[in-house]
Coordinates of C-alpha atoms and ligand atoms in Angstrom, one line a residue:
Chain N
M516 CA 113.3 71.1 82.7
T517 CA 114.3 74.4 81.2
D518 CA 115.2 77.9 82.2
L519 CA 112.7 80.4 83.3
L520 CA 112.2 82.3 80.1
E521 CA 111.6 79.5 77.8
G522 CA 110.6 75.9 78.0
E523 CA 108.2 73.1 77.4
I524 CA 106.0 71.0 79.7
G525 CA 104.0 68.0 78.8
I526 CA 100.3 68.0 79.9
A527 CA 99.0 64.6 80.8
T528 CA 97.8 64.6 84.3
E529 CA 96.0 66.9 86.7
S530 CA 99.2 67.7 88.5
D531 CA 100.8 68.9 85.3
L532 CA 98.4 71.8 85.5
V533 CA 100.0 73.0 88.7
V534 CA 103.4 72.5 87.2
A535 CA 102.4 74.5 84.1
R536 CA 101.0 77.4 86.3
K537 CA 104.2 77.5 88.3
A538 CA 106.4 77.7 85.2
V539 CA 104.3 80.4 83.7
R540 CA 104.3 82.4 86.9
G541 CA 108.1 82.1 87.1
A542 CA 108.5 83.3 83.5
A543 CA 106.0 86.2 83.9
D544 CA 107.5 87.2 87.2
S545 CA 111.1 87.3 85.9
L546 CA 110.0 89.4 82.9
G547 CA 108.8 92.1 85.3
F548 CA 105.1 91.9 84.7
S549 CA 102.9 93.6 87.3
V550 CA 101.3 91.4 90.0
T551 CA 97.9 91.8 88.2
D552 CA 99.3 90.9 84.8
V553 CA 101.1 87.9 86.3
T554 CA 97.8 86.8 87.7
R555 CA 96.1 87.3 84.3
I556 CA 98.7 85.3 82.4
V557 CA 98.8 82.4 84.9
T558 CA 95.0 82.3 84.9
A559 CA 94.8 82.2 81.1
A560 CA 97.4 79.4 81.1
S561 CA 95.4 77.5 83.6
E562 CA 92.3 77.7 81.4
L563 CA 94.2 76.6 78.3
T564 CA 96.1 73.7 79.9
R565 CA 92.9 72.5 81.4
N566 CA 91.3 72.5 78.0
I567 CA 94.1 70.2 76.7
F568 CA 93.7 67.9 79.7
R569 CA 89.9 67.8 79.4
Y570 CA 89.4 67.6 75.6
A571 CA 92.5 66.1 74.2
G572 CA 93.9 64.2 77.1
T573 CA 97.5 65.0 76.5
G574 CA 99.4 67.8 74.9
V575 CA 102.2 70.3 75.5
M576 CA 102.7 73.9 76.7
R577 CA 105.6 75.9 75.4
W578 CA 106.6 79.4 76.5
H579 CA 109.2 81.9 75.5
R580 CA 110.2 85.5 75.9
L581 CA 109.4 88.0 73.2
E582 CA 111.1 91.2 72.3
R583 CA 109.6 93.6 69.7
G584 CA 110.6 97.2 69.2
G585 CA 112.0 97.5 72.7
S586 CA 109.0 95.9 74.4
L587 CA 109.2 92.6 76.3
G588 CA 106.5 90.0 76.2
L589 CA 105.7 86.4 76.9
E590 CA 104.3 83.9 74.4
L591 CA 102.6 80.7 75.4
T592 CA 101.6 77.9 73.0
F593 CA 99.2 75.1 73.9
A594 CA 99.3 72.3 71.4
D595 CA 97.5 68.9 71.3
D596 CA 96.7 66.1 68.9
G597 CA 93.1 65.8 70.2
P598 CA 89.7 65.9 68.5
G599 CA 90.1 69.5 67.4
I600 CA 87.5 72.3 67.4
G601 CA 84.9 72.2 64.6
D602 CA 83.5 75.6 65.0
I603 CA 86.1 78.0 66.5
E604 CA 83.8 81.0 66.4
Q605 CA 81.2 79.1 68.5
A606 CA 83.9 77.9 70.9
M607 CA 85.0 81.5 71.4
Q608 CA 81.6 82.6 72.5
A609 CA 81.3 83.2 76.2
G610 CA 79.0 80.5 77.7
F611 CA 79.5 77.9 75.0
S612 CA 80.7 74.6 76.4
S613 CA 80.5 71.1 75.1
S614 CA 81.2 69.7 78.5
G615 CA 78.8 71.5 80.8
G616 CA 81.6 74.0 81.8
L617 CA 81.1 77.7 82.2
G618 CA 82.4 78.2 78.6
L619 CA 84.7 80.9 79.8
G620 CA 88.1 79.4 79.2
L621 CA 88.7 80.5 75.6
P622 CA 87.0 83.9 75.5
G623 CA 88.4 84.6 79.0
A624 CA 91.9 83.8 78.0
K625 CA 91.5 86.1 75.0
R626 CA 90.4 89.0 77.2
L627 CA 93.2 88.4 79.8
M628 CA 95.9 88.3 77.1
D629 CA 96.8 90.9 74.5
E630 CA 96.8 88.5 71.5
M631 CA 95.4 85.1 70.8
E632 CA 95.3 82.7 67.8
I633 CA 93.7 79.4 67.5
A634 CA 94.5 76.8 64.8
S635 CA 92.5 73.7 64.8
E636 CA 91.6 70.8 62.6
V637 CA 88.9 68.3 63.4
G638 CA 90.5 64.9 64.1
K639 CA 94.0 66.4 64.1
G640 CA 94.4 68.7 67.0
T641 CA 94.4 72.2 68.3
T642 CA 97.1 74.9 68.9
V643 CA 96.3 78.0 70.9
T644 CA 98.9 80.8 71.0
V645 CA 98.6 83.7 73.4
R646 CA 100.8 86.7 74.0
K647 CA 101.1 89.4 76.6
W648 CA 103.2 92.5 76.4
R649 CA 104.6 94.4 79.3
R650 CA 102.6 97.5 79.9
K651 CA 104.6 100.7 79.5
A652 CA 103.1 102.5 82.4
Chain O
M934 CA 125.5 95.2 89.6
A935 CA 128.5 93.1 90.5
S936 CA 126.3 90.5 92.0
R937 CA 124.5 89.8 88.7
T938 CA 126.0 86.7 87.2
G939 CA 123.5 85.8 84.4
P940 CA 124.2 86.8 80.9
L941 CA 122.9 90.2 79.9
E942 CA 120.1 88.7 77.8
R943 CA 118.5 87.2 80.9
R944 CA 118.6 90.2 83.0
K945 CA 115.3 91.6 84.2
S946 CA 114.9 95.0 82.8
T947 CA 114.1 97.4 85.5
A948 CA 114.1 101.2 85.9
G949 CA 117.5 102.6 85.1
E950 CA 118.6 99.7 83.1
V951 CA 118.7 99.3 79.4
A952 CA 116.5 96.6 78.0
P953 CA 118.4 93.5 76.9
V954 CA 120.7 94.4 74.0
D955 CA 121.3 91.7 71.3
W956 CA 125.0 92.5 71.2
E957 CA 126.1 89.5 69.1
G958 CA 123.2 90.1 66.7
R959 CA 124.2 93.8 66.3
K960 CA 127.8 92.9 65.6
A961 CA 126.7 90.3 63.0
F962 CA 124.4 92.8 61.3
V963 CA 127.1 95.4 60.7
G964 CA 129.5 92.6 59.8
F965 CA 131.9 93.0 62.6
T966 CA 134.0 89.8 62.6
S967 CA 137.0 88.5 64.5
D968 CA 139.1 89.8 61.5
D969 CA 137.9 93.3 62.4
A970 CA 138.8 92.7 66.0
Q971 CA 142.3 91.7 64.9
L972 CA 142.6 94.7 62.6
L973 CA 141.7 97.0 65.5
R974 CA 144.2 95.3 67.7
D975 CA 146.8 96.0 65.0
L976 CA 145.8 99.6 65.1
R977 CA 146.6 99.9 68.8
P978 CA 150.2 101.4 68.3
V979 CA 148.7 104.0 65.9
A980 CA 146.0 104.9 68.4
E981 CA 148.5 105.2 71.2
A982 CA 150.7 107.4 69.1
Y983 CA 147.9 109.8 68.2
A984 CA 145.6 109.6 71.2
G985 CA 146.9 112.7 72.9
E986 CA 146.6 114.9 69.8
V987 CA 143.2 113.5 68.7
V988 CA 141.8 114.2 72.2
E989 CA 143.2 117.8 72.2
E990 CA 141.7 118.6 68.8
F991 CA 138.5 117.0 69.8
Y992 CA 138.2 119.3 72.8
R993 CA 139.2 122.4 70.8
R994 CA 136.1 121.7 68.7
F995 CA 134.0 121.2 71.8
L996 CA 135.2 124.3 73.5
S997 CA 134.5 126.5 70.4
F998 CA 130.7 126.0 70.7
P999 CA 128.9 127.7 73.7
E1000 CA 126.5 124.8 74.1
T1001 CA 129.2 122.2 74.5
R1002 CA 131.7 124.5 76.3
A1003 CA 129.1 124.8 79.1
F1004 CA 129.9 121.3 80.1
F1005 CA 133.5 122.1 81.0
A1006 CA 133.1 124.7 83.7
D1007 CA 136.6 124.5 85.0
E1008 CA 140.1 123.4 84.1
A1009 CA 140.1 120.4 86.5
R1010 CA 137.0 119.0 85.1
L1011 CA 138.2 119.5 81.5
N1012 CA 141.4 117.6 82.3
R1013 CA 139.5 114.8 84.0
V1014 CA 137.2 114.4 81.0
K1015 CA 140.2 114.5 78.6
A1016 CA 141.7 111.6 80.5
M1017 CA 138.5 109.7 80.2
Q1018 CA 138.2 110.5 76.6
K1019 CA 141.6 109.1 76.0
Q1020 CA 140.6 105.9 77.7
Y1021 CA 137.5 105.7 75.5
F1022 CA 139.6 106.3 72.4
L1023 CA 142.1 103.7 73.3
G1024 CA 139.3 101.3 74.2
L1025 CA 138.3 101.3 70.5
T1026 CA 141.5 99.4 69.7
E1027 CA 141.6 97.3 72.9
G1028 CA 140.9 94.1 70.8
E1029 CA 138.2 92.7 73.2
Y1030 CA 134.6 93.4 72.1
G1031 CA 132.6 91.1 74.4
E1032 CA 130.3 91.7 77.3
A1033 CA 132.7 93.9 79.2
Y1034 CA 133.0 96.2 76.2
L1035 CA 129.3 96.3 75.8
R1036 CA 128.7 97.2 79.5
N1037 CA 131.4 99.9 79.4
R1038 CA 129.8 101.5 76.3
L1039 CA 126.3 101.4 77.7
E1040 CA 127.6 103.0 80.9
I1041 CA 129.3 105.8 78.9
G1042 CA 126.1 106.4 77.1
R1043 CA 124.2 106.6 80.3
V1044 CA 126.6 109.0 81.8
H1045 CA 126.3 111.4 78.8
Q1046 CA 122.5 111.1 78.9
R1047 CA 122.5 111.8 82.6
I1048 CA 124.6 115.0 82.4
G1049 CA 122.1 116.2 79.8
L1050 CA 124.3 116.3 76.7
A1051 CA 121.8 116.4 73.9
P1052 CA 122.1 113.6 71.3
R1053 CA 123.0 116.1 68.5
W1054 CA 126.3 117.0 70.3
Y1055 CA 126.9 113.4 71.3
M1056 CA 126.4 112.1 67.7
G1057 CA 128.4 115.1 66.4
A1058 CA 131.3 114.0 68.6
Y1059 CA 131.4 110.7 66.8
S1060 CA 131.7 112.5 63.5
I1061 CA 134.6 114.6 64.8
Y1062 CA 136.2 111.4 65.9
M1063 CA 136.0 109.9 62.5
Q1064 CA 137.3 113.0 60.8
L1065 CA 140.3 113.0 63.2
T1066 CA 141.1 109.3 63.1
F1067 CA 140.5 108.2 59.5
P1068 CA 143.2 110.3 57.8
R1069 CA 145.7 109.1 60.5
V1070 CA 144.8 105.5 60.0
L1071 CA 145.3 105.7 56.3
A1072 CA 148.5 107.6 56.7
A1073 CA 149.8 104.9 59.0
F1074 CA 149.0 102.3 56.4
A1075 CA 150.5 104.2 53.5
H1076 CA 152.7 101.2 52.7
D1077 CA 149.7 98.8 52.6
L1078 CA 146.7 100.8 51.5
E1079 CA 144.6 97.6 51.1
K1080 CA 145.1 96.8 54.8
G1081 CA 144.6 100.4 55.6
Q1082 CA 141.2 100.3 54.0
R1083 CA 140.2 97.2 55.9
A1084 CA 141.4 98.8 59.2
F1085 CA 139.4 101.9 58.3
L1086 CA 136.3 99.8 57.8
A1087 CA 136.9 97.9 61.1
L1088 CA 137.1 101.3 62.9
L1089 CA 134.0 102.5 61.1
K1090 CA 132.1 99.4 62.3
I1091 CA 133.1 99.6 65.9
I1092 CA 132.3 103.4 66.0
T1093 CA 128.9 102.7 64.4
L1094 CA 128.2 100.1 67.1
D1095 CA 129.2 102.5 69.8
K1096 CA 126.9 105.1 68.3
E1097 CA 124.0 102.6 68.2
L1098 CA 124.6 101.7 71.9
A1099 CA 124.6 105.4 72.7
V1100 CA 121.3 105.9 70.9
T1101 CA 119.9 102.9 72.7
T1102 CA 120.7 104.3 76.1
Y1103 CA 119.2 107.7 75.2
I1104 CA 116.0 106.0 74.0
A1105 CA 115.8 103.8 77.0
A1106 CA 116.2 106.8 79.3
G1107 CA 113.6 108.7 77.4
E1108 CA 111.1 105.9 77.6
E1109 CA 111.8 105.6 81.3
I1110 CA 111.0 109.2 81.8
I1111 CA 107.8 108.9 79.8
T1112 CA 106.8 105.8 81.7
R1113 CA 107.5 107.5 85.0
Q1114 CA 105.6 110.7 84.0
S1115 CA 102.6 108.9 82.7
Q1116 CA 102.6 106.8 85.9
E1117 CA 102.7 110.0 87.9
I1118 CA 100.0 111.6 85.9
V1119 CA 97.7 108.6 86.5
E1120 CA 98.4 108.7 90.2
I1121 CA 97.8 112.4 90.4
S1122 CA 94.7 112.3 88.3
T1123 CA 93.2 109.3 90.0
P1124 CA 94.0 109.6 93.7
V1125 CA 92.3 107.1 96.1
I1126 CA 91.9 108.8 99.4
Q1127 CA 90.9 107.3 102.7
V1128 CA 88.4 109.8 104.1
W1129 CA 87.1 107.8 107.1
N1130 CA 87.9 104.6 108.7
G1131 CA 86.4 102.1 106.2
V1132 CA 85.7 104.6 103.4
V1133 CA 87.9 105.5 100.5
V1134 CA 87.0 108.2 97.9
A1135 CA 88.2 108.1 94.3
P1136 CA 87.4 111.2 92.3
L1137 CA 87.7 110.6 88.6
I1138 CA 88.7 113.7 86.6
G1139 CA 88.9 114.0 82.9
S1140 CA 88.0 111.6 80.2
L1141 CA 88.7 107.9 80.8
D1142 CA 90.4 105.8 78.2
S1143 CA 90.8 102.0 78.6
Q1144 CA 94.3 102.2 79.8
R1145 CA 93.6 104.8 82.4
T1146 CA 90.5 103.0 83.6
Q1147 CA 92.4 99.8 84.0
Q1148 CA 95.1 101.4 86.1
F1149 CA 92.4 103.1 88.1
M1150 CA 90.8 99.8 88.8
E1151 CA 94.0 98.3 90.0
R1152 CA 94.8 101.2 92.3
L1153 CA 91.3 101.4 93.7
L1154 CA 91.2 97.7 94.5
E1155 CA 94.7 97.7 96.0
R1156 CA 93.8 100.7 98.2
I1157 CA 90.6 99.0 99.4
V1158 CA 92.5 96.0 100.5
E1159 CA 95.3 98.1 102.0
T1160 CA 93.0 100.2 104.0
N1161 CA 90.5 97.4 104.7
S1162 CA 87.7 99.7 103.6
P1163 CA 84.3 98.1 102.9
V1164 CA 83.0 101.2 101.0
A1165 CA 84.5 103.0 98.1
L1166 CA 82.9 106.2 96.7
V1167 CA 83.8 106.6 93.0
D1168 CA 83.0 110.2 92.1
I1169 CA 82.5 110.9 88.4
T1170 CA 81.6 114.6 88.8
G1171 CA 84.7 115.5 86.9
V1172 CA 84.1 113.2 84.0
P1173 CA 82.8 115.2 81.1
T1174 CA 81.3 112.4 79.0
I1175 CA 80.9 108.7 79.3
D1176 CA 80.8 106.2 76.5
T1177 CA 79.9 102.5 76.4
Q1178 CA 83.5 101.4 76.8
T1179 CA 84.1 103.6 79.9
A1180 CA 80.7 102.6 81.4
Q1181 CA 81.6 99.0 80.8
H1182 CA 84.9 99.5 82.7
L1183 CA 83.1 101.1 85.5
V1184 CA 80.7 98.2 85.8
E1185 CA 83.7 95.9 85.7
T1186 CA 85.4 97.8 88.5
I1187 CA 82.3 97.7 90.6
T1188 CA 82.0 93.9 90.1
A1189 CA 85.6 93.4 91.0
V1190 CA 85.2 95.5 94.2
R1191 CA 82.3 93.3 95.2
L1192 CA 84.5 90.2 94.9
L1193 CA 86.8 91.7 97.4
G1194 CA 84.0 92.1 99.9
A1195 CA 83.5 95.8 99.5
Q1196 CA 81.1 98.0 97.6
V1197 CA 81.1 100.9 95.3
V1198 CA 78.8 103.9 95.6
L1199 CA 78.9 105.8 92.3
T1200 CA 78.5 109.5 93.0
G1201 CA 78.4 112.7 90.9
V1202 CA 76.0 111.1 88.5
R1203 CA 74.8 114.3 86.7
P1204 CA 71.6 114.4 84.6
A1205 CA 73.5 114.2 81.3
I1206 CA 75.5 111.2 82.5
A1207 CA 72.4 109.5 83.9
Q1208 CA 70.7 110.0 80.5
T1209 CA 73.7 108.7 78.6
L1210 CA 73.9 105.6 80.8
V1211 CA 70.3 104.8 80.3
H1212 CA 70.5 105.4 76.5
L1213 CA 73.5 103.2 76.2
G1214 CA 71.6 100.5 78.0
I1215 CA 74.2 100.1 80.7
D1216 CA 72.7 98.0 83.5
L1217 CA 73.5 99.8 86.8
S1218 CA 70.8 98.1 88.7
G1219 CA 72.1 96.8 92.0
I1220 CA 74.7 99.5 92.1
S1221 CA 74.1 102.3 94.5
T1222 CA 74.4 105.7 92.8
R1223 CA 74.0 109.2 94.1
S1224 CA 74.0 112.6 92.5
S1225 CA 76.5 114.2 94.9
L1226 CA 79.5 113.1 96.8
A1227 CA 77.8 114.3 100.0
A1228 CA 74.9 112.1 99.4
G1229 CA 77.3 109.2 98.7
L1230 CA 79.0 109.8 102.0
R1231 CA 75.7 109.5 103.8
V1232 CA 75.2 106.2 102.1
A1233 CA 78.6 105.1 103.1
F1234 CA 78.0 106.0 106.8
D1235 CA 74.7 104.2 106.7
L1236 CA 76.4 101.1 105.3
L1237 CA 79.1 101.2 108.0
D1238 CA 76.6 102.0 110.8
L1239 CA 74.6 99.0 109.8
R1240 CA 77.6 96.8 110.4
V1241 CA 78.9 98.5 113.5
V1242 CA 75.5 98.6 115.2
A1243 CA 74.5 95.1 114.3
G1244 CA 77.9 93.5 114.5
A1245 CA 80.5 93.3 117.2
A1246 CA 80.9 96.8 118.7
P1247 CA 84.6 97.3 118.4
G1248 CA 84.3 97.1 114.6
A1249 CA 86.4 100.2 114.1
R1250 CA 90.0 99.5 113.6
E1251 CA 93.3 101.1 112.7
Chain Q
M510 CA 99.0 69.3 97.8
T511 CA 96.4 66.6 98.5
G512 CA 95.2 66.4 102.0
S513 CA 96.0 70.0 102.8
I514 CA 92.5 71.2 103.3
S515 CA 91.4 71.4 106.9
V516 CA 88.0 72.5 108.1
I517 CA 88.0 74.4 111.4
R518 CA 84.9 75.0 113.6
V519 CA 84.4 78.5 114.9
G520 CA 81.2 78.3 117.1
D521 CA 78.5 77.2 114.7
L522 CA 80.5 78.3 111.7
L523 CA 83.1 76.6 109.6
L524 CA 86.3 78.1 108.5
V525 CA 88.3 76.8 105.6
T526 CA 91.7 78.2 104.5
V527 CA 92.3 77.5 100.9
P528 CA 95.9 76.7 99.9
P529 CA 97.7 79.1 97.4
D530 CA 97.7 76.9 94.3
P531 CA 95.6 73.8 94.8
D532 CA 95.4 71.1 92.2
D533 CA 92.1 69.9 90.9
P534 CA 91.8 66.9 93.3
T535 CA 92.4 69.2 96.3
V536 CA 89.7 71.6 95.0
G537 CA 87.4 68.6 94.8
E538 CA 88.4 67.5 98.3
L539 CA 87.5 70.9 99.6
Q540 CA 83.9 70.5 98.5
E541 CA 83.7 67.0 100.0
G542 CA 85.2 68.1 103.3
V543 CA 83.0 71.1 103.6
L544 CA 79.8 69.3 103.0
R545 CA 80.8 66.5 105.4
A546 CA 81.5 69.0 108.1
M547 CA 78.3 70.9 107.4
E548 CA 76.4 67.7 108.1
Q549 CA 78.5 66.6 111.1
Y550 CA 78.4 69.9 113.0
D551 CA 75.0 71.2 111.7
A552 CA 76.9 74.4 110.9
K553 CA 75.1 77.7 110.1
G554 CA 77.7 79.0 107.7
L555 CA 81.0 78.7 106.0
V556 CA 83.8 81.1 105.6
L557 CA 86.2 80.3 102.7
D558 CA 89.5 82.2 103.3
I559 CA 91.1 82.6 99.9
S560 CA 93.6 85.4 100.9
T561 CA 96.6 83.3 99.8
V562 CA 95.1 82.2 96.5
E563 CA 97.0 83.6 93.6
T564 CA 95.1 82.0 90.7
L565 CA 91.4 81.6 90.5
D566 CA 90.4 79.9 87.2
S567 CA 87.0 78.9 85.9
F568 CA 87.2 75.4 87.3
F569 CA 88.1 76.6 90.8
A570 CA 85.5 79.4 90.7
R571 CA 82.8 77.0 89.6
T572 CA 83.6 74.6 92.4
I573 CA 83.5 77.5 94.9
A574 CA 80.1 78.7 93.5
E575 CA 78.7 75.2 93.5
T576 CA 79.9 74.5 97.0
A577 CA 78.3 77.7 98.2
Q578 CA 75.1 76.6 96.5
M579 CA 75.2 73.2 98.2
V580 CA 75.9 74.7 101.6
G581 CA 72.9 76.9 100.9
L582 CA 70.8 73.8 100.3
M583 CA 72.0 72.5 103.6
G584 CA 70.8 75.6 105.3
G585 CA 74.1 77.5 105.6
R586 CA 75.5 80.7 104.2
T587 CA 78.9 81.1 102.6
V588 CA 81.2 84.1 102.7
I589 CA 84.3 84.2 100.5
A590 CA 86.9 86.2 102.3
G591 CA 90.1 88.0 101.5
M592 CA 90.3 87.8 97.7
R593 CA 93.4 89.6 96.5
A594 CA 93.0 92.7 94.3
S595 CA 94.9 91.0 91.4
V596 CA 92.7 87.9 91.6
A597 CA 89.5 90.0 91.7
I598 CA 90.5 92.0 88.6
T599 CA 91.4 88.8 86.7
A600 CA 88.3 87.0 87.8
T601 CA 86.1 89.9 86.6
Q602 CA 87.9 90.1 83.3
L603 CA 87.5 86.3 82.8
G604 CA 83.8 86.7 83.4
L605 CA 83.6 84.8 86.7
T606 CA 80.8 85.7 89.1
L607 CA 81.0 83.3 92.0
G608 CA 77.3 82.9 91.7
G609 CA 76.6 86.0 93.7
S610 CA 78.1 84.5 96.9
L611 CA 78.7 86.9 99.8
T612 CA 82.1 88.3 100.1
A613 CA 84.2 90.0 102.9
L614 CA 87.5 91.8 103.0
D615 CA 88.9 89.4 105.6
V616 CA 88.0 86.5 107.8
D617 CA 87.0 88.8 110.8
R618 CA 84.5 90.6 108.7
A619 CA 83.2 87.4 107.2
L620 CA 82.6 85.9 110.7
R621 CA 80.9 89.0 111.8
L622 CA 78.7 89.1 108.7
L623 CA 77.6 85.5 109.3
G624 CA 77.2 86.0 113.0
R625 CA 74.8 88.9 112.4
G626 CA 73.0 86.8 109.8
A627 CA 72.5 84.0 112.3
Q628 CA 70.9 86.5 114.7
G629 CA 68.5 87.3 111.9
G630 CA 69.9 90.8 111.1
A631 CA 69.7 92.4 107.7
R632 CA 72.0 91.3 104.8
Ligands
LIG1410 N1 92.1 71.8 73.2 C1 90.8 71.6 72.8 N2 90.5 70.6 72.0 C2 89.2 70.3 71.6 N3 88.2 71.1 71.9 C3 88.4 72.2 72.7 C4 89.8 72.5 73.1 N4 89.7 73.6 73.9 C5 88.4 74.0 73.8 N5 87.6 73.2 73.1 C6 86.2 73.3 72.9 O1 85.8 74.7 73.0 C7 84.8 74.8 74.0 C8 84.9 76.1 74.8 O2 86.1 76.0 75.6 P1 86.1 76.9 76.9 O3 87.4 76.7 77.5 O4 85.8 78.3 76.4 O5 84.9 76.4 77.8 P2 84.8 75.1 78.6 O6 86.1 74.4 78.7 O7 83.7 74.3 78.0 O8 84.4 75.6 80.0 P3 85.3 76.3 81.1 O9 86.6 76.5 80.5 O10 84.6 77.6 81.4 O11 85.3 75.4 82.3 C9 84.9 73.5 74.8 O12 83.7 73.2 75.5 C10 85.3 72.5 73.8 O13 84.3 72.0 73.1
LIG1411 MG1 87.9 75.4 79.3

């Protein structure tokens, strides 16, 4: 394993989701995020790791500390070599699910975080990157 | 402070502390190398020879301006500061420019910021330093002007780094003040008051932007949990206008409060606001609203009575 | 984490305390355990104490909402008790609704709410 503020965790089994949530909580806590922001970040991470597990089977979560213009933040990346997402716009719509889920994971993660990017190619895989900045007040 | 063992980069930045400083990166950027450290070490005898006189001249300048003279009320204090100044000056040629140096410089910056020395004087002081030291450095190296020039540049680099650190502490302190003040403003402008056992009132005053509404939501929910209050009256009498965004935030707040097991009664819904809400197509069905805070309170008591009457009698707590 | 769900009987009600960060199998087990106990004790209601839960994601929320629905089909009512403020804010922002289940500030209030319901009182 790695230190609190950056690291990498392989996602392959259900118990890896718990490990990933713990790691993200540790990083967000030690960066001084508010309790509610920590909850937001961990929840978004839970959604995105579960998507890897559910749609790609295996993948990896990476995280690291950000610093920009005196602000601190946390970046999380979720990468897999799974089937990819054909229509990203559709996948981002609240309520869209190809698996009978609530279809809240992707759009919800976007709302909970400050920034989100998805890169995906059908047959190649998906990479979702999210960032959260520490609120000033 | 002493108990912190991790490198500065890992430190959690909390109030009163400067956010992590990329010290190695800063040195690399101004091109401060181990050669420079060595040159400064070589300057040490020169610095020792001139320290007393440089500091004296330095304070002559400081004492000839009323704004800076004000900082040296009495002789004792002046002498104390002069001694510290000499330490600082000699520190420039100490030869060690690692973590300890960084911490020392940040602390010096913080002290000056704390006593309220405005940046213009602080920055001016560095200029005075340079004017006082550079001719002396060059004079000391009259026999080897090439080395003198390199020593001069080394000194310029370390002083520039010191200045940067000073600016960093000033900015950090400024940001902290702004953060604290805006936090206070939010708390003052959105109080959440327990008015009855089981009832909190949150009067909203002024326009509501996203950030403020979000903070309001957090405070309201935390207070509901803290006070174990099943009813929250959110009074919008003092809100001049409402837009889609704000209305959306209010609806979100009300939804979140329900998840806690409490409910919101929206009060102070004036005709203009009611019109706007309907025109915006905001769905407030299922949310109890009242035109006045008094009417809202009656609803709250009704709600609580219902529980107290129908449930176990000793429902009241606290 | 597995095996950490216990269902407690309180009169004709069931009380389940959900662990802070359950993995998916534990969440699944919660549903199983609750439904079995509903049948076994012919319970009138269920209180899910989530006061220690720090993360409620869409999977967990859906399981809770479904469980409440199933309990409903078996003639019981479910109250979700003690949700933390940070969790409620996050859940709302994520778009979770818990299928309109009943909620209460704490277990005490939840039990009273159900007790009253069992006597046929108003909502
Ligand atoms: N890593 C991924 N690889 C392939 N497809 C993905 C991936 N992540 C998401 N998707 C696709 O995007 C859709 C939307 O994802 P989202 O997380 O929003 O909802 P969901 O997983 O279907 O349901 P929920 O997360 O609410 O349980 C998914 O149904 C799936 O088709
Ligand atoms: Mg999903």
